[in-house]
Amino acid sequence: MATHYTTQGFVFKKKDRADADRIFSVFTNDFGRIEIFAKSIRAIASKLKGGIEVFCVSDIEFIQGKNHKTLTSALLTEKFSNMVTVPEKMEVFAKVACLLDDFIKEQETDQNVYNLVINFFKTLNACLLPTSGYRLMYYYFFWNFASIMGYKPELFKCAHCSLGLDSANLYFSNKEGGIICKSCFLKLGNAKEINADVVKILRLFLKNDWQTMLKLKIQSASYKLLQEISDNYGNYLSGILA
Ligand SMILES: [Zn+2]
């Protein structure tokens, strides 16, 4: 008899297949990322229907076959329904789902990543922010995610020579994994000049100081820098981890 496995997971992607079948990408507590085959779930009479959906946390049961995991039962435990009604939240969701898709390999389990993901979506679902706040939320997720994955940036001393930083001369280096000083920048090159505001924001992100962060007024030039170094660091990491 086939073994049944049970777990809880956050559903971040779905793909329709022929014959009313569907494949869900689920980020689970016990098995890391799994792809799970839901037979005939789009059929009207499917008993699985309503138990699993994108943006939701579900308790799922599956059997491990030779080629894939087949969903046998699903119970929806948390639906982040406020996300669907706010386009900016959906945008953040889509970007986070892309990150998970790119960075989380199948069956790698990490309780810290799971907790970060679930807590992040709970906060995102419940909060009401100006548009710029949602965009910052994505970067908050990104830097905490990168840190948990082992790529926490050095923000308090030069990532190359370990000397103290001068707030007027700050450069972010992907390769060094953090901020470098001017003399290291002149020596190594290959880093992006940033400013003290961006460093402050990155420190708040990694301190999980959400309340202070939401009160921040970020200048558009600093936001652009944050966007640039975050996206570059993301591309750099996906090159390493791919
Ligand atoms: Zn240095």
PDB file of C-alpha atoms and ligand atoms in Angstrom:
ATOM      1  CA  MET A   1       0.000   0.000   0.000  1.00  0.00           C
ATOM      2  CA  ALA A   2       1.247   3.487  -0.822  1.00  0.00           C
ATOM      3  CA  THR A   3       2.504   5.655   2.027  1.00  0.00           C
ATOM      4  CA  HIS A   4       0.528   8.787   2.753  1.00  0.00           C
ATOM      5  CA  TYR A   5       2.361  11.901   3.848  1.00  0.00           C
ATOM      6  CA  THR A   6       0.797  14.906   5.530  1.00  0.00           C
ATOM      7  CA  THR A   7       2.144  18.400   5.855  1.00  0.00           C
ATOM      8  CA  GLN A   8       1.185  22.045   5.815  1.00  0.00           C
ATOM      9  CA  GLY A   9       2.251  24.362   3.054  1.00  0.00           C
ATOM     10  CA  PHE A  10       1.943  27.665   1.333  1.00  0.00           C
ATOM     11  CA  VAL A  11       0.839  27.412  -2.294  1.00  0.00           C
ATOM     12  CA  PHE A  12       2.698  29.836  -4.537  1.00  0.00           C
ATOM     13  CA  LYS A  13       2.159  28.563  -8.068  1.00  0.00           C
ATOM     14  CA  LYS A  14      -0.207  26.457 -10.140  1.00  0.00           C
ATOM     15  CA  LYS A  15      -0.088  25.059 -13.651  1.00  0.00           C
ATOM     16  CA  ASP A  16      -3.060  23.553 -15.416  1.00  0.00           C
ATOM     17  CA  ARG A  17      -2.643  20.236 -17.152  1.00  0.00           C
ATOM     18  CA  ALA A  18      -4.883  18.272 -19.487  1.00  0.00           C
ATOM     19  CA  ASP A  19      -7.988  16.460 -18.221  1.00  0.00           C
ATOM     20  CA  ALA A  20      -8.794  19.009 -15.514  1.00  0.00           C
ATOM     21  CA  ASP A  21      -5.521  18.184 -13.717  1.00  0.00           C
ATOM     22  CA  ARG A  22      -3.344  20.781 -12.068  1.00  0.00           C
ATOM     23  CA  ILE A  23       0.158  20.928 -10.587  1.00  0.00           C
ATOM     24  CA  PHE A  24       0.712  23.074  -7.504  1.00  0.00           C
ATOM     25  CA  SER A  25       4.059  24.354  -6.258  1.00  0.00           C
ATOM     26  CA  VAL A  26       3.847  24.255  -2.497  1.00  0.00           C
ATOM     27  CA  PHE A  27       6.354  25.473   0.033  1.00  0.00           C
ATOM     28  CA  THR A  28       5.914  23.098   2.973  1.00  0.00           C
ATOM     29  CA  ASN A  29       6.918  22.865   6.564  1.00  0.00           C
ATOM     30  CA  ASP A  30       8.298  19.336   6.383  1.00  0.00           C
ATOM     31  CA  PHE A  31       9.410  18.707   2.804  1.00  0.00           C
ATOM     32  CA  GLY A  32      10.563  22.122   1.583  1.00  0.00           C
ATOM     33  CA  ARG A  33       9.345  22.905  -1.891  1.00  0.00           C
ATOM     34  CA  ILE A  34       7.253  20.228  -3.550  1.00  0.00           C
ATOM     35  CA  GLU A  35       5.363  19.947  -6.813  1.00  0.00           C
ATOM     36  CA  ILE A  36       2.127  18.142  -6.243  1.00  0.00           C
ATOM     37  CA  PHE A  37      -0.159  16.627  -8.826  1.00  0.00           C
ATOM     38  CA  ALA A  38      -3.880  17.249  -8.266  1.00  0.00           C
ATOM     39  CA  LYS A  39      -5.826  14.803 -10.398  1.00  0.00           C
ATOM     40  CA  SER A  40      -9.053  16.150 -11.950  1.00  0.00           C
ATOM     41  CA  ILE A  41      -9.124  19.034  -9.473  1.00  0.00           C
ATOM     42  CA  ARG A  42     -10.770  21.337 -11.983  1.00  0.00           C
ATOM     43  CA  ALA A  43     -13.674  18.919 -12.476  1.00  0.00           C
ATOM     44  CA  ILE A  44     -16.937  20.036 -10.920  1.00  0.00           C
ATOM     45  CA  ALA A  45     -17.246  17.007  -8.672  1.00  0.00           C
ATOM     46  CA  SER A  46     -13.647  17.074  -7.406  1.00  0.00           C
ATOM     47  CA  LYS A  47     -13.426  16.573  -3.654  1.00  0.00           C
ATOM     48  CA  LEU A  48     -10.060  18.360  -3.634  1.00  0.00           C
ATOM     49  CA  LYS A  49     -11.604  21.548  -4.928  1.00  0.00           C
ATOM     50  CA  GLY A  50     -11.657  24.365  -2.407  1.00  0.00           C
ATOM     51  CA  GLY A  51      -8.997  22.698  -0.265  1.00  0.00           C
ATOM     52  CA  ILE A  52      -5.976  24.101  -2.057  1.00  0.00           C
ATOM     53  CA  GLU A  53      -5.456  27.334  -3.954  1.00  0.00           C
ATOM     54  CA  VAL A  54      -2.704  29.817  -4.760  1.00  0.00           C
ATOM     55  CA  PHE A  55      -2.101  32.400  -1.926  1.00  0.00           C
ATOM     56  CA  CYS A  56      -3.369  29.944   0.655  1.00  0.00           C
ATOM     57  CA  VAL A  57      -1.981  27.745   3.371  1.00  0.00           C
ATOM     58  CA  SER A  58      -3.382  24.220   3.226  1.00  0.00           C
ATOM     59  CA  ASP A  59      -3.052  21.032   5.202  1.00  0.00           C
ATOM     60  CA  ILE A  60      -2.327  18.493   2.515  1.00  0.00           C
ATOM     61  CA  GLU A  61      -1.984  14.754   2.243  1.00  0.00           C
ATOM     62  CA  PHE A  62      -0.222  13.113  -0.667  1.00  0.00           C
ATOM     63  CA  ILE A  63       1.199   9.830  -1.859  1.00  0.00           C
ATOM     64  CA  GLN A  64       4.671   9.533  -3.332  1.00  0.00           C
ATOM     65  CA  GLY A  65       4.546   7.713  -6.633  1.00  0.00           C
ATOM     66  CA  LYS A  66       7.394   6.759  -8.933  1.00  0.00           C
ATOM     67  CA  ASN A  67       7.302  10.029 -10.841  1.00  0.00           C
ATOM     68  CA  HIS A  68       5.301  12.447  -8.805  1.00  0.00           C
ATOM     69  CA  LYS A  69       3.457  13.251  -5.641  1.00  0.00           C
ATOM     70  CA  THR A  70      -0.289  12.942  -5.918  1.00  0.00           C
ATOM     71  CA  LEU A  71      -2.581  14.993  -3.766  1.00  0.00           C
ATOM     72  CA  THR A  72      -5.103  12.852  -1.901  1.00  0.00           C
ATOM     73  CA  SER A  73      -6.656  15.359   0.463  1.00  0.00           C
ATOM     74  CA  ALA A  74      -6.484  19.104   1.104  1.00  0.00           C
ATOM     75  CA  LEU A  75      -7.909  21.361   3.764  1.00  0.00           C
ATOM     76  CA  LEU A  76      -7.581  25.092   3.428  1.00  0.00           C
ATOM     77  CA  THR A  77      -6.384  26.557   6.719  1.00  0.00           C
ATOM     78  CA  GLU A  78      -5.535  30.149   5.829  1.00  0.00           C
ATOM     79  CA  LYS A  79      -6.628  32.234   2.920  1.00  0.00           C
ATOM     80  CA  PHE A  80      -4.840  35.535   2.338  1.00  0.00           C
ATOM     81  CA  SER A  81      -7.875  36.975   0.648  1.00  0.00           C
ATOM     82  CA  ASN A  82      -7.038  40.660   1.190  1.00  0.00           C
ATOM     83  CA  MET A  83      -4.206  40.249  -1.274  1.00  0.00           C
ATOM     84  CA  VAL A  84      -6.413  39.687  -4.243  1.00  0.00           C
ATOM     85  CA  THR A  85      -8.210  42.994  -3.838  1.00  0.00           C
ATOM     86  CA  VAL A  86      -5.091  45.203  -3.730  1.00  0.00           C
ATOM     87  CA  PRO A  87      -3.060  45.219  -6.976  1.00  0.00           C
ATOM     88  CA  GLU A  88       0.116  46.399  -5.167  1.00  0.00           C
ATOM     89  CA  LYS A  89      -0.102  43.423  -2.801  1.00  0.00           C
ATOM     90  CA  MET A  90      -0.507  41.095  -5.749  1.00  0.00           C
ATOM     91  CA  GLU A  91       2.592  42.614  -7.308  1.00  0.00           C
ATOM     92  CA  VAL A  92       4.604  41.930  -4.150  1.00  0.00           C
ATOM     93  CA  PHE A  93       3.166  38.445  -3.997  1.00  0.00           C
ATOM     94  CA  ALA A  94       4.146  37.747  -7.610  1.00  0.00           C
ATOM     95  CA  LYS A  95       7.710  38.935  -7.022  1.00  0.00           C
ATOM     96  CA  VAL A  96       8.087  36.872  -3.845  1.00  0.00           C
ATOM     97  CA  ALA A  97       6.644  33.829  -5.632  1.00  0.00           C
ATOM     98  CA  CYS A  98       9.299  34.329  -8.353  1.00  0.00           C
ATOM     99  CA  LEU A  99      12.048  34.443  -5.725  1.00  0.00           C
ATOM    100  CA  LEU A 100      10.815  31.229  -4.130  1.00  0.00           C
ATOM    101  CA  ASP A 101      10.548  29.649  -7.547  1.00  0.00           C
ATOM    102  CA  ASP A 102      14.132  30.653  -8.449  1.00  0.00           C
ATOM    103  CA  PHE A 103      15.866  29.996  -5.157  1.00  0.00           C
ATOM    104  CA  ILE A 104      14.116  27.141  -3.443  1.00  0.00           C
ATOM    105  CA  LYS A 105      15.121  23.805  -4.857  1.00  0.00           C
ATOM    106  CA  GLU A 106      12.912  20.810  -4.473  1.00  0.00           C
ATOM    107  CA  GLN A 107      12.758  19.128  -1.069  1.00  0.00           C
ATOM    108  CA  GLU A 108      15.166  21.453   0.725  1.00  0.00           C
ATOM    109  CA  THR A 109      13.662  22.089   4.134  1.00  0.00           C
ATOM    110  CA  ASP A 110      14.347  25.161   6.167  1.00  0.00           C
ATOM    111  CA  GLN A 111      12.107  26.115   9.062  1.00  0.00           C
ATOM    112  CA  ASN A 112      13.462  29.688   9.080  1.00  0.00           C
ATOM    113  CA  VAL A 113      12.548  30.259   5.443  1.00  0.00           C
ATOM    114  CA  TYR A 114       9.131  28.725   6.023  1.00  0.00           C
ATOM    115  CA  ASN A 115       8.478  31.008   8.999  1.00  0.00           C
ATOM    116  CA  LEU A 116       9.691  34.063   7.089  1.00  0.00           C
ATOM    117  CA  VAL A 117       7.394  33.283   4.165  1.00  0.00           C
ATOM    118  CA  ILE A 118       4.304  32.618   6.294  1.00  0.00           C
ATOM    119  CA  ASN A 119       4.828  35.621   8.575  1.00  0.00           C
ATOM    120  CA  PHE A 120       5.524  37.860   5.606  1.00  0.00           C
ATOM    121  CA  PHE A 121       2.296  36.917   3.864  1.00  0.00           C
ATOM    122  CA  LYS A 122       0.299  37.289   7.076  1.00  0.00           C
ATOM    123  CA  THR A 123       1.664  40.846   7.440  1.00  0.00           C
ATOM    124  CA  LEU A 124       1.216  41.678   3.778  1.00  0.00           C
ATOM    125  CA  ASN A 125      -2.339  40.392   3.843  1.00  0.00           C
ATOM    126  CA  ALA A 126      -3.292  42.391   6.932  1.00  0.00           C
ATOM    127  CA  CYS A 127      -1.532  45.703   6.329  1.00  0.00           C
ATOM    128  CA  LEU A 128      -2.767  48.790   4.568  1.00  0.00           C
ATOM    129  CA  LEU A 129       0.014  50.983   3.202  1.00  0.00           C
ATOM    130  CA  PRO A 130       0.739  53.664   0.648  1.00  0.00           C
ATOM    131  CA  THR A 131       2.015  52.229  -2.662  1.00  0.00           C
ATOM    132  CA  SER A 132       5.644  52.988  -1.808  1.00  0.00           C
ATOM    133  CA  GLY A 133       5.232  50.967   1.408  1.00  0.00           C
ATOM    134  CA  TYR A 134       4.314  47.815  -0.501  1.00  0.00           C
ATOM    135  CA  ARG A 135       7.329  48.214  -2.724  1.00  0.00           C
ATOM    136  CA  LEU A 136       9.555  48.478   0.351  1.00  0.00           C
ATOM    137  CA  MET A 137       7.922  45.342   1.718  1.00  0.00           C
ATOM    138  CA  TYR A 138       9.197  43.341  -1.197  1.00  0.00           C
ATOM    139  CA  TYR A 139      12.745  44.514  -0.516  1.00  0.00           C
ATOM    140  CA  TYR A 140      12.291  43.794   3.168  1.00  0.00           C
ATOM    141  CA  PHE A 141      11.445  40.224   2.190  1.00  0.00           C
ATOM    142  CA  PHE A 142      14.281  39.990  -0.295  1.00  0.00           C
ATOM    143  CA  TRP A 143      17.055  40.990   2.141  1.00  0.00           C
ATOM    144  CA  ASN A 144      15.751  38.799   4.941  1.00  0.00           C
ATOM    145  CA  PHE A 145      15.374  35.914   2.533  1.00  0.00           C
ATOM    146  CA  ALA A 146      18.931  36.387   1.185  1.00  0.00           C
ATOM    147  CA  SER A 147      20.221  36.493   4.781  1.00  0.00           C
ATOM    148  CA  ILE A 148      18.474  33.283   5.784  1.00  0.00           C
ATOM    149  CA  MET A 149      19.827  31.631   2.640  1.00  0.00           C
ATOM    150  CA  GLY A 150      23.337  32.439   3.916  1.00  0.00           C
ATOM    151  CA  TYR A 151      24.004  35.698   2.092  1.00  0.00           C
ATOM    152  CA  LYS A 152      23.486  38.251   4.830  1.00  0.00           C
ATOM    153  CA  PRO A 153      25.160  41.451   3.691  1.00  0.00           C
ATOM    154  CA  GLU A 154      27.845  43.151   5.785  1.00  0.00           C
ATOM    155  CA  LEU A 155      26.433  46.588   6.655  1.00  0.00           C
ATOM    156  CA  PHE A 156      28.503  47.721   9.615  1.00  0.00           C
ATOM    157  CA  LYS A 157      32.123  47.559   8.442  1.00  0.00           C
ATOM    158  CA  CYS A 158      33.901  47.244   5.121  1.00  0.00           C
ATOM    159  CA  ALA A 159      33.105  43.773   3.761  1.00  0.00           C
ATOM    160  CA  HIS A 160      36.637  43.530   2.354  1.00  0.00           C
ATOM    161  CA  CYS A 161      39.099  45.149   4.785  1.00  0.00           C
ATOM    162  CA  SER A 162      36.859  45.228   7.908  1.00  0.00           C
ATOM    163  CA  LEU A 163      37.641  48.880   8.630  1.00  0.00           C
ATOM    164  CA  GLY A 164      34.889  51.255   9.746  1.00  0.00           C
ATOM    165  CA  LEU A 165      32.652  52.888   7.154  1.00  0.00           C
ATOM    166  CA  ASP A 166      32.535  56.569   6.248  1.00  0.00           C
ATOM    167  CA  SER A 167      28.930  57.622   5.622  1.00  0.00           C
ATOM    168  CA  ALA A 168      29.960  59.817   2.679  1.00  0.00           C
ATOM    169  CA  ASN A 169      31.722  56.995   0.798  1.00  0.00           C
ATOM    170  CA  LEU A 170      29.693  53.816   0.660  1.00  0.00           C
ATOM    171  CA  TYR A 171      29.742  51.192  -2.100  1.00  0.00           C
ATOM    172  CA  PHE A 172      27.796  47.967  -2.345  1.00  0.00           C
ATOM    173  CA  SER A 173      29.697  44.977  -3.708  1.00  0.00           C
ATOM    174  CA  ASN A 174      27.892  41.764  -4.659  1.00  0.00           C
ATOM    175  CA  LYS A 175      31.074  39.778  -4.656  1.00  0.00           C
ATOM    176  CA  GLU A 176      32.234  40.994  -1.239  1.00  0.00           C
ATOM    177  CA  GLY A 177      28.699  40.515   0.053  1.00  0.00           C
ATOM    178  CA  GLY A 178      28.101  43.958   1.490  1.00  0.00           C
ATOM    179  CA  ILE A 179      29.359  47.497   1.769  1.00  0.00           C
ATOM    180  CA  ILE A 180      32.947  48.342   1.022  1.00  0.00           C
ATOM    181  CA  CYS A 181      34.982  51.454   1.817  1.00  0.00           C
ATOM    182  CA  LYS A 182      36.366  53.918  -0.679  1.00  0.00           C
ATOM    183  CA  SER A 183      39.929  52.580  -0.722  1.00  0.00           C
ATOM    184  CA  CYS A 184      38.682  49.018  -1.306  1.00  0.00           C
ATOM    185  CA  PHE A 185      36.382  50.317  -4.014  1.00  0.00           C
ATOM    186  CA  LEU A 186      39.313  52.061  -5.723  1.00  0.00           C
ATOM    187  CA  LYS A 187      41.286  48.826  -5.501  1.00  0.00           C
ATOM    188  CA  LEU A 188      38.548  46.314  -6.413  1.00  0.00           C
ATOM    189  CA  GLY A 189      36.086  48.314  -8.504  1.00  0.00           C
ATOM    190  CA  ASN A 190      32.905  46.464  -9.391  1.00  0.00           C
ATOM    191  CA  ALA A 191      30.617  48.003  -6.780  1.00  0.00           C
ATOM    192  CA  LYS A 192      27.753  50.464  -6.803  1.00  0.00           C
ATOM    193  CA  GLU A 193      27.967  53.744  -4.930  1.00  0.00           C
ATOM    194  CA  ILE A 194      25.085  54.054  -2.468  1.00  0.00           C
ATOM    195  CA  ASN A 195      24.195  56.502   0.285  1.00  0.00           C
ATOM    196  CA  ALA A 196      23.690  56.471   4.041  1.00  0.00           C
ATOM    197  CA  ASP A 197      19.871  56.331   3.660  1.00  0.00           C
ATOM    198  CA  VAL A 198      20.052  53.044   1.798  1.00  0.00           C
ATOM    199  CA  VAL A 199      22.349  51.596   4.458  1.00  0.00           C
ATOM    200  CA  LYS A 200      19.919  52.721   7.160  1.00  0.00           C
ATOM    201  CA  ILE A 201      17.023  51.028   5.381  1.00  0.00           C
ATOM    202  CA  LEU A 202      18.955  47.798   4.869  1.00  0.00           C
ATOM    203  CA  ARG A 203      19.840  47.763   8.582  1.00  0.00           C
ATOM    204  CA  LEU A 204      16.184  48.268   9.525  1.00  0.00           C
ATOM    205  CA  PHE A 205      15.142  45.458   7.185  1.00  0.00           C
ATOM    206  CA  LEU A 206      17.529  43.060   8.843  1.00  0.00           C
ATOM    207  CA  LYS A 207      16.573  44.193  12.332  1.00  0.00           C
ATOM    208  CA  ASN A 208      12.981  43.329  11.456  1.00  0.00           C
ATOM    209  CA  ASP A 209      12.077  46.802  12.634  1.00  0.00           C
ATOM    210  CA  TRP A 210       8.949  46.996  10.605  1.00  0.00           C
ATOM    211  CA  GLN A 211       7.268  49.802  12.523  1.00  0.00           C
ATOM    212  CA  THR A 212      10.192  52.226  12.193  1.00  0.00           C
ATOM    213  CA  MET A 213      10.571  51.305   8.580  1.00  0.00           C
ATOM    214  CA  LEU A 214       6.999  52.143   7.719  1.00  0.00           C
ATOM    215  CA  LYS A 215       7.450  55.624   9.113  1.00  0.00           C
ATOM    216  CA  LEU A 216      10.483  56.269   6.932  1.00  0.00           C
ATOM    217  CA  LYS A 217      10.252  58.809   4.201  1.00  0.00           C
ATOM    218  CA  ILE A 218      12.496  57.454   1.515  1.00  0.00           C
ATOM    219  CA  GLN A 219      13.699  59.844  -1.182  1.00  0.00           C
ATOM    220  CA  SER A 220      13.065  58.619  -4.692  1.00  0.00           C
ATOM    221  CA  ALA A 221      16.809  58.699  -5.489  1.00  0.00           C
ATOM    222  CA  SER A 222      17.485  56.433  -2.497  1.00  0.00           C
ATOM    223  CA  TYR A 223      14.611  54.154  -3.467  1.00  0.00           C
ATOM    224  CA  LYS A 224      16.111  53.813  -6.942  1.00  0.00           C
ATOM    225  CA  LEU A 225      19.475  52.892  -5.443  1.00  0.00           C
ATOM    226  CA  LEU A 226      17.847  50.362  -3.142  1.00  0.00           C
ATOM    227  CA  GLN A 227      16.008  48.866  -6.094  1.00  0.00           C
ATOM    228  CA  GLU A 228      19.171  48.704  -8.168  1.00  0.00           C
ATOM    229  CA  ILE A 229      21.424  47.055  -5.582  1.00  0.00           C
ATOM    230  CA  SER A 230      18.669  44.644  -4.496  1.00  0.00           C
ATOM    231  CA  ASP A 231      17.912  43.512  -8.035  1.00  0.00           C
ATOM    232  CA  ASN A 232      21.623  43.233  -8.854  1.00  0.00           C
ATOM    233  CA  TYR A 233      22.324  41.241  -5.713  1.00  0.00           C
ATOM    234  CA  GLY A 234      19.355  38.985  -6.540  1.00  0.00           C
ATOM    235  CA  ASN A 235      20.723  38.340 -10.033  1.00  0.00           C
ATOM    236  CA  TYR A 236      24.171  37.737  -8.616  1.00  0.00           C
ATOM    237  CA  LEU A 237      22.833  35.203  -6.080  1.00  0.00           C
ATOM    238  CA  SER A 238      20.726  33.407  -8.645  1.00  0.00           C
ATOM    239  CA  GLY A 239      23.948  33.025 -10.713  1.00  0.00           C
ATOM    240  CA  ILE A 240      25.681  31.439  -7.699  1.00  0.00           C
ATOM    241  CA  LEU A 241      22.817  29.268  -6.559  1.00  0.00           C
ATOM    242  CA  ALA A 242      21.537  28.116  -9.959  1.00  0.00           C
TER     243      ALA A 242
HETATM  244 ZN    ZN B   1      37.729  48.420   2.876  1.00  0.00          ZN
END
